[in-house]
mmCIF file with all atom_site columns, C-alpha atoms in Angstrom:
data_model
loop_
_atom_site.group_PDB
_atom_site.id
_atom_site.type_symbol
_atom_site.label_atom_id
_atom_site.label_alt_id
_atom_site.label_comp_id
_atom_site.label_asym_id
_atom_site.label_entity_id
_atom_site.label_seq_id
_atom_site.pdbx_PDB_ins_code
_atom_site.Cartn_x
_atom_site.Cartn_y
_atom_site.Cartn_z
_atom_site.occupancy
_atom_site.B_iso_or_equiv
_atom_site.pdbx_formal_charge
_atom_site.auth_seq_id
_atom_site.auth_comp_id
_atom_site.auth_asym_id
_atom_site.auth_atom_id
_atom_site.pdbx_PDB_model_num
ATOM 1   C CA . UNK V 1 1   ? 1.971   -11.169 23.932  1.00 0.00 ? 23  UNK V CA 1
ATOM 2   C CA . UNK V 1 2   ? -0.451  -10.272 21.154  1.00 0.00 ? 24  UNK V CA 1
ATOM 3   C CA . UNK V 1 3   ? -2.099  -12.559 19.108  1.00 0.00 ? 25  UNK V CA 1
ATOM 4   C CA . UNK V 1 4   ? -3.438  -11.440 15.505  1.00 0.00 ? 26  UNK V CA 1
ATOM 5   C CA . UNK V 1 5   ? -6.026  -13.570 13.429  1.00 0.00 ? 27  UNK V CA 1
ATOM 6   C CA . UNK V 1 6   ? -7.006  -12.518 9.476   1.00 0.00 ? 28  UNK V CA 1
ATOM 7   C CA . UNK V 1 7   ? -9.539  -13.469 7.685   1.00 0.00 ? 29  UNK V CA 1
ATOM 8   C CA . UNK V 1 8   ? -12.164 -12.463 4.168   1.00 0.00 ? 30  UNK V CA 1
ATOM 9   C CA . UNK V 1 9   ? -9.129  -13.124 1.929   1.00 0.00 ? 31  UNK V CA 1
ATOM 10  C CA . UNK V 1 10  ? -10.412 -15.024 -1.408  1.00 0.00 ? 32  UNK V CA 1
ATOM 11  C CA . UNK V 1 11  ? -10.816 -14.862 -5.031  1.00 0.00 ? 33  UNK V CA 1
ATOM 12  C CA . UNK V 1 12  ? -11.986 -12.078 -6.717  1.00 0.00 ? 34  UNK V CA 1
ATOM 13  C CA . UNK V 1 13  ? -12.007 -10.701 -10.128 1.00 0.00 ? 35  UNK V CA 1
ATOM 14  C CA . UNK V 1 14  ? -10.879 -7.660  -11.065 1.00 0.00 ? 36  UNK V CA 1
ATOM 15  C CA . UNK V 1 15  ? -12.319 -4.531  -9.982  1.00 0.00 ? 37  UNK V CA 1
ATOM 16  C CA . UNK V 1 16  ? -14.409 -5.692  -7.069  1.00 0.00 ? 38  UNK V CA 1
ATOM 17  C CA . UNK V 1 17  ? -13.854 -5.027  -3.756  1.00 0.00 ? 39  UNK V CA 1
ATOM 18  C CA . UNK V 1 18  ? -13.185 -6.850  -0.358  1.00 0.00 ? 40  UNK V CA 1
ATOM 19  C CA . UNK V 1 19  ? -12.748 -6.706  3.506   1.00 0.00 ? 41  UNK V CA 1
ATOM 20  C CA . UNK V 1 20  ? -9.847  -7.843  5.290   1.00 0.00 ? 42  UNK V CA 1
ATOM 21  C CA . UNK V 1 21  ? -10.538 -7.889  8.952   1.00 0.00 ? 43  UNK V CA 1
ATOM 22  C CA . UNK V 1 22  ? -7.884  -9.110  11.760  1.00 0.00 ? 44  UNK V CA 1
ATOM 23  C CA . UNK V 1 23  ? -8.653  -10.066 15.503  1.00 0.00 ? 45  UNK V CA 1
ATOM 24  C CA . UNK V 1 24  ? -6.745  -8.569  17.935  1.00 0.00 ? 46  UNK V CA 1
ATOM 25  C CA . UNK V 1 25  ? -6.061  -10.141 21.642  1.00 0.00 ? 47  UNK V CA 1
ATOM 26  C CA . UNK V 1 26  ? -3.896  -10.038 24.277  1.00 0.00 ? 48  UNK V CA 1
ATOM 27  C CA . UNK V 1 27  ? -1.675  -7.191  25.459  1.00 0.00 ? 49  UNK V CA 1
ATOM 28  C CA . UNK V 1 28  ? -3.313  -4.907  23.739  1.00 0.00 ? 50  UNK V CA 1
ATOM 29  C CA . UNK V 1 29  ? -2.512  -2.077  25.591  1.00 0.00 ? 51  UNK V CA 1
ATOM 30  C CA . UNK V 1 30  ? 1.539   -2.332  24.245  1.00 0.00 ? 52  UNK V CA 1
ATOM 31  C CA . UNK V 1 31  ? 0.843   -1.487  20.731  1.00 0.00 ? 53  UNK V CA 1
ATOM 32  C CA . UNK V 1 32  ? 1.524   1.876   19.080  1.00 0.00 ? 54  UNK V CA 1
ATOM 33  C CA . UNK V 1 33  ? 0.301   0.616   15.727  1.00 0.00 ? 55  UNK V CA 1
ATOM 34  C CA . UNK V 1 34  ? -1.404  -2.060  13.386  1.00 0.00 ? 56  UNK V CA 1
ATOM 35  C CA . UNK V 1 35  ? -0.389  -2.603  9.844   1.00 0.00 ? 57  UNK V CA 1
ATOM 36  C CA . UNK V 1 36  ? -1.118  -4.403  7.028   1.00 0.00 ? 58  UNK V CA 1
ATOM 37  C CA . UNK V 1 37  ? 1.509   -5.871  4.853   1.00 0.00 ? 59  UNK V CA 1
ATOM 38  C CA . UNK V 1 38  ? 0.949   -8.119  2.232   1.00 0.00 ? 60  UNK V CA 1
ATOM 39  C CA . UNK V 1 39  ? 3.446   -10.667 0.077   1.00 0.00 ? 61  UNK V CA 1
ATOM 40  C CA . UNK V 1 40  ? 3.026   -11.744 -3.549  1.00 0.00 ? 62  UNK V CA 1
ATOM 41  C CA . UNK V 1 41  ? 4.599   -14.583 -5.228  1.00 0.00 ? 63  UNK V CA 1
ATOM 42  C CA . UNK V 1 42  ? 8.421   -13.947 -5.696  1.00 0.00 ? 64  UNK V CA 1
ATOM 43  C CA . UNK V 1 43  ? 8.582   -10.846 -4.081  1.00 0.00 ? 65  UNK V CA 1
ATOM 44  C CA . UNK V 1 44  ? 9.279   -9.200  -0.343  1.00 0.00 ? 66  UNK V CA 1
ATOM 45  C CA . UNK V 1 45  ? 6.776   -8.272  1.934   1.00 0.00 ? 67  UNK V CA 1
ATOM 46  C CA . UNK V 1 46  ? 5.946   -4.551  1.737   1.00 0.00 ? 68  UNK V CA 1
ATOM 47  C CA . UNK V 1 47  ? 4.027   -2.283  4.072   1.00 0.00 ? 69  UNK V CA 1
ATOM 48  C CA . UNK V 1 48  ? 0.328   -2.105  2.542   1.00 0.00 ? 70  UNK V CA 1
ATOM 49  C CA . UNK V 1 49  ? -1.197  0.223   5.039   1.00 0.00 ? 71  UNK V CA 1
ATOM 50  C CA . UNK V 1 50  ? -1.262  1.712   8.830   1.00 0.00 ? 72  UNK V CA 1
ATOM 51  C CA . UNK V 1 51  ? -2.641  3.287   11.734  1.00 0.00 ? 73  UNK V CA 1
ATOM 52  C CA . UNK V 1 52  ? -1.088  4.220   14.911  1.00 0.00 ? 74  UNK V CA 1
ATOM 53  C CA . UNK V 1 53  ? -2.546  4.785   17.940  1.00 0.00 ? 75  UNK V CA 1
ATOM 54  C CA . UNK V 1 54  ? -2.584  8.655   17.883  1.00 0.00 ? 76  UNK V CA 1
ATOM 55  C CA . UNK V 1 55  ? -4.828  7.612   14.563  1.00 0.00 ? 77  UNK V CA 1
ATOM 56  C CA . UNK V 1 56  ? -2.721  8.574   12.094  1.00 0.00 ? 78  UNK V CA 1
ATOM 57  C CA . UNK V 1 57  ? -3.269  6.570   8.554   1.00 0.00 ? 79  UNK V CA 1
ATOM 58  C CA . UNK V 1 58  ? -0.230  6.120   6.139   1.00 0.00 ? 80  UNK V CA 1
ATOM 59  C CA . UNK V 1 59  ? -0.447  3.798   2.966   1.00 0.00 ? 81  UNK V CA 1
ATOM 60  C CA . UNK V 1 60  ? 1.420   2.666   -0.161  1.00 0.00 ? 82  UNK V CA 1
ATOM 61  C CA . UNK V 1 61  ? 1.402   5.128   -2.822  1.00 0.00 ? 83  UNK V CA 1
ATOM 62  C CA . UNK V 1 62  ? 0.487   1.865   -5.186  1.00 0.00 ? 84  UNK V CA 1
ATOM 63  C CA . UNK V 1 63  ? -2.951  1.635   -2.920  1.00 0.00 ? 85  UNK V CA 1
ATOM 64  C CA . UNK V 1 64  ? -4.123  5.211   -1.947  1.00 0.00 ? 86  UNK V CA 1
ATOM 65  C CA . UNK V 1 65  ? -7.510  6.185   -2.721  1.00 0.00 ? 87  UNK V CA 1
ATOM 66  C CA . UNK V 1 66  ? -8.148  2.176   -3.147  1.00 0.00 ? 88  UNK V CA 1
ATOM 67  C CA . UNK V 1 67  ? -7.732  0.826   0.412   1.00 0.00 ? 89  UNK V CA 1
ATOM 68  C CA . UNK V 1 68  ? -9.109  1.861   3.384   1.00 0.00 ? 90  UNK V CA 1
ATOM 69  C CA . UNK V 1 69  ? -7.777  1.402   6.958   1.00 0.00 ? 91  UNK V CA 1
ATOM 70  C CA . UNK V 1 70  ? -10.005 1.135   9.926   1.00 0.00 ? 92  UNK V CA 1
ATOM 71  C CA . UNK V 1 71  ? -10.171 0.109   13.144  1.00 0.00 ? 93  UNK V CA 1
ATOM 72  C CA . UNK V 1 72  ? -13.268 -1.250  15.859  1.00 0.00 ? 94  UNK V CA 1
ATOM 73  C CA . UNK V 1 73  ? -11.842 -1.161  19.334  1.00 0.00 ? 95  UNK V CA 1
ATOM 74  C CA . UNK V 1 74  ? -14.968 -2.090  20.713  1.00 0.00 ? 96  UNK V CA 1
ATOM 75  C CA . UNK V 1 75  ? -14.381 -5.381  18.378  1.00 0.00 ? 97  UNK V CA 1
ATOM 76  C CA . UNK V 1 76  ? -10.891 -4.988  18.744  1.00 0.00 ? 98  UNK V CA 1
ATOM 77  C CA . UNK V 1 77  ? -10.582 -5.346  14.856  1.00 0.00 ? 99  UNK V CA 1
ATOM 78  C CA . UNK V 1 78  ? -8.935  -3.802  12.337  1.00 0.00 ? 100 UNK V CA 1
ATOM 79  C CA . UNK V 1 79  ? -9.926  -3.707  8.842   1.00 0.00 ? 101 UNK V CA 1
ATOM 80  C CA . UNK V 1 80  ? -8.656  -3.355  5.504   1.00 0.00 ? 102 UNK V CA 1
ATOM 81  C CA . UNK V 1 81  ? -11.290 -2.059  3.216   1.00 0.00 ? 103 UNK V CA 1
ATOM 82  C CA . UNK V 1 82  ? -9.772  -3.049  -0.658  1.00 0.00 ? 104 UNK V CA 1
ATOM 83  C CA . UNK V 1 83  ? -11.826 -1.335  -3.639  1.00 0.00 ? 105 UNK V CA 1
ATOM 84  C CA . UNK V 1 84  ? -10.868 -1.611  -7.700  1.00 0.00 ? 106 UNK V CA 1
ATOM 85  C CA . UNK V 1 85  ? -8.983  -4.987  -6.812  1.00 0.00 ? 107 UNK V CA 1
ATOM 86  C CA . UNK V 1 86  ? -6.036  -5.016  -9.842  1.00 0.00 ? 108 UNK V CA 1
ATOM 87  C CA . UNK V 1 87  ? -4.412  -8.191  -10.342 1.00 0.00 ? 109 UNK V CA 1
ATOM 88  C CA . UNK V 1 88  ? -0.983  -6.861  -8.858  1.00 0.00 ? 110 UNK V CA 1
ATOM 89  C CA . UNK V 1 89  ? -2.767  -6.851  -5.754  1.00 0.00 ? 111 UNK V CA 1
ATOM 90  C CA . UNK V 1 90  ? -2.556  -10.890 -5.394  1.00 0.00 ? 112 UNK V CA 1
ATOM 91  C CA . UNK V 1 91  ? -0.563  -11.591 -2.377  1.00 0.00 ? 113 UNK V CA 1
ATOM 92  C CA . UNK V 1 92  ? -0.907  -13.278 0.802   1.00 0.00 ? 114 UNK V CA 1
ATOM 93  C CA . UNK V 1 93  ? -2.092  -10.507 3.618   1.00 0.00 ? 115 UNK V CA 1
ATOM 94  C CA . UNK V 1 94  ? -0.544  -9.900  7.086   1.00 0.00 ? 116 UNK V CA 1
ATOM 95  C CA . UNK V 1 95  ? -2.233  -8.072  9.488   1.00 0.00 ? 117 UNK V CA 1
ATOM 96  C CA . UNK V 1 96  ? 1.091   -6.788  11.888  1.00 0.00 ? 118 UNK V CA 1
ATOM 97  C CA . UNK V 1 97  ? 1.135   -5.019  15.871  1.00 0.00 ? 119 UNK V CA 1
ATOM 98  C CA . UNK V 1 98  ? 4.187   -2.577  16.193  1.00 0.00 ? 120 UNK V CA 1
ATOM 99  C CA . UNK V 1 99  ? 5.053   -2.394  19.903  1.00 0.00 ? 121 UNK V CA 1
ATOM 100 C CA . UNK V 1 100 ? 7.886   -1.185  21.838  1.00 0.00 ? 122 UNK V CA 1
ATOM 101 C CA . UNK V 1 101 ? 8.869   -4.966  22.783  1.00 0.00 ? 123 UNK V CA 1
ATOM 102 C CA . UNK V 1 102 ? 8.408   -6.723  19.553  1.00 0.00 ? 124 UNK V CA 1
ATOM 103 C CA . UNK V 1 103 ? 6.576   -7.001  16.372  1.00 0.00 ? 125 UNK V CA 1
ATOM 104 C CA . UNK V 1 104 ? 3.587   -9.845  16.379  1.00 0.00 ? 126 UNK V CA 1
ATOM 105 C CA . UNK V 1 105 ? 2.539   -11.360 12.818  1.00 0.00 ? 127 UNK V CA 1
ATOM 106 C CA . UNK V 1 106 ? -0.689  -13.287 11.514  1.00 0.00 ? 128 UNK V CA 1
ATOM 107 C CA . UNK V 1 107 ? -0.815  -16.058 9.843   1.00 0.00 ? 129 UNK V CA 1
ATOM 108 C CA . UNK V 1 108 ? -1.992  -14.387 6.977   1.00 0.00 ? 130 UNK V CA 1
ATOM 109 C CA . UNK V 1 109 ? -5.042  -14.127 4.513   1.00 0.00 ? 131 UNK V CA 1
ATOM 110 C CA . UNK V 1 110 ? -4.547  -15.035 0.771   1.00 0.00 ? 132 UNK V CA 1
ATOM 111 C CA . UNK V 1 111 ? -6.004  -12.832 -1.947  1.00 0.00 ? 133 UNK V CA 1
ATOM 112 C CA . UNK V 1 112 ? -6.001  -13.480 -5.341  1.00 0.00 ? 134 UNK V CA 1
ATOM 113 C CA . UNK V 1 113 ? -7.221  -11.132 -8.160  1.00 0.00 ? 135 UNK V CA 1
ATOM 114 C CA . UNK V 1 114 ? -8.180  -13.030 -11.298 1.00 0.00 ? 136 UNK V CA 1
ATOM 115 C CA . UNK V 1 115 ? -10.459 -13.020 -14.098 1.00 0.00 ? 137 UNK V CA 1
#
């Protein structure tokens, strides 16, 4: 089991930026990568950005060269670093571990972009 906690979700106006960070715990040692997927109002959840464990970083065309993926294994946290907040970028966060027995969810972070 792996358990995944967000948090530094808020309300920001546009063009600032913010940190999403998300605890990880437990089995640890099963995952091959974390991702971050977010939800906005009336819409699916999409794939906002990843790492695996080999390191490699993918993202959403709709965020690259805005948001920043990173990891702390010391902390066991991963982050994602959001500059030039836009509006379309309101949506509730998910921090996500990818392993070969199942997929493990947060609770999620809210983030809302609003002047």
């Amino acid at each position: 089991q792996v358990q995944l906690v967000e948090s530094g979700g808020g309300l920001v106006q546009p063009g600032v930026s913010l940190r999403l960070a998300c605890a990880v715990s437990g089995n640890i040692f099963s995952i091959n990568a974390m991702n971050w997927y977010r939800q906005a109002p009336g819409k699916e959840r999409e794939f906002v950005a990843g790492i695996t464990s080999g390191g490699y970083i993918n993202y959403v065309e709709s965020v690259k060269g805005r948001f920043t993926i990173s990891e702390d294994n010391d902390k066991k946290t991963v982050y994602l670093q959001m500059y030039s907040l836009k509006p379309e970028d309101t949506a509730v966060y998910y921090c996500n571990a990818d392993s070969p027995f199942a997929m493990y969810w947060g609770r999620g972070t809210q983030v809302t972009v609003s002047s």
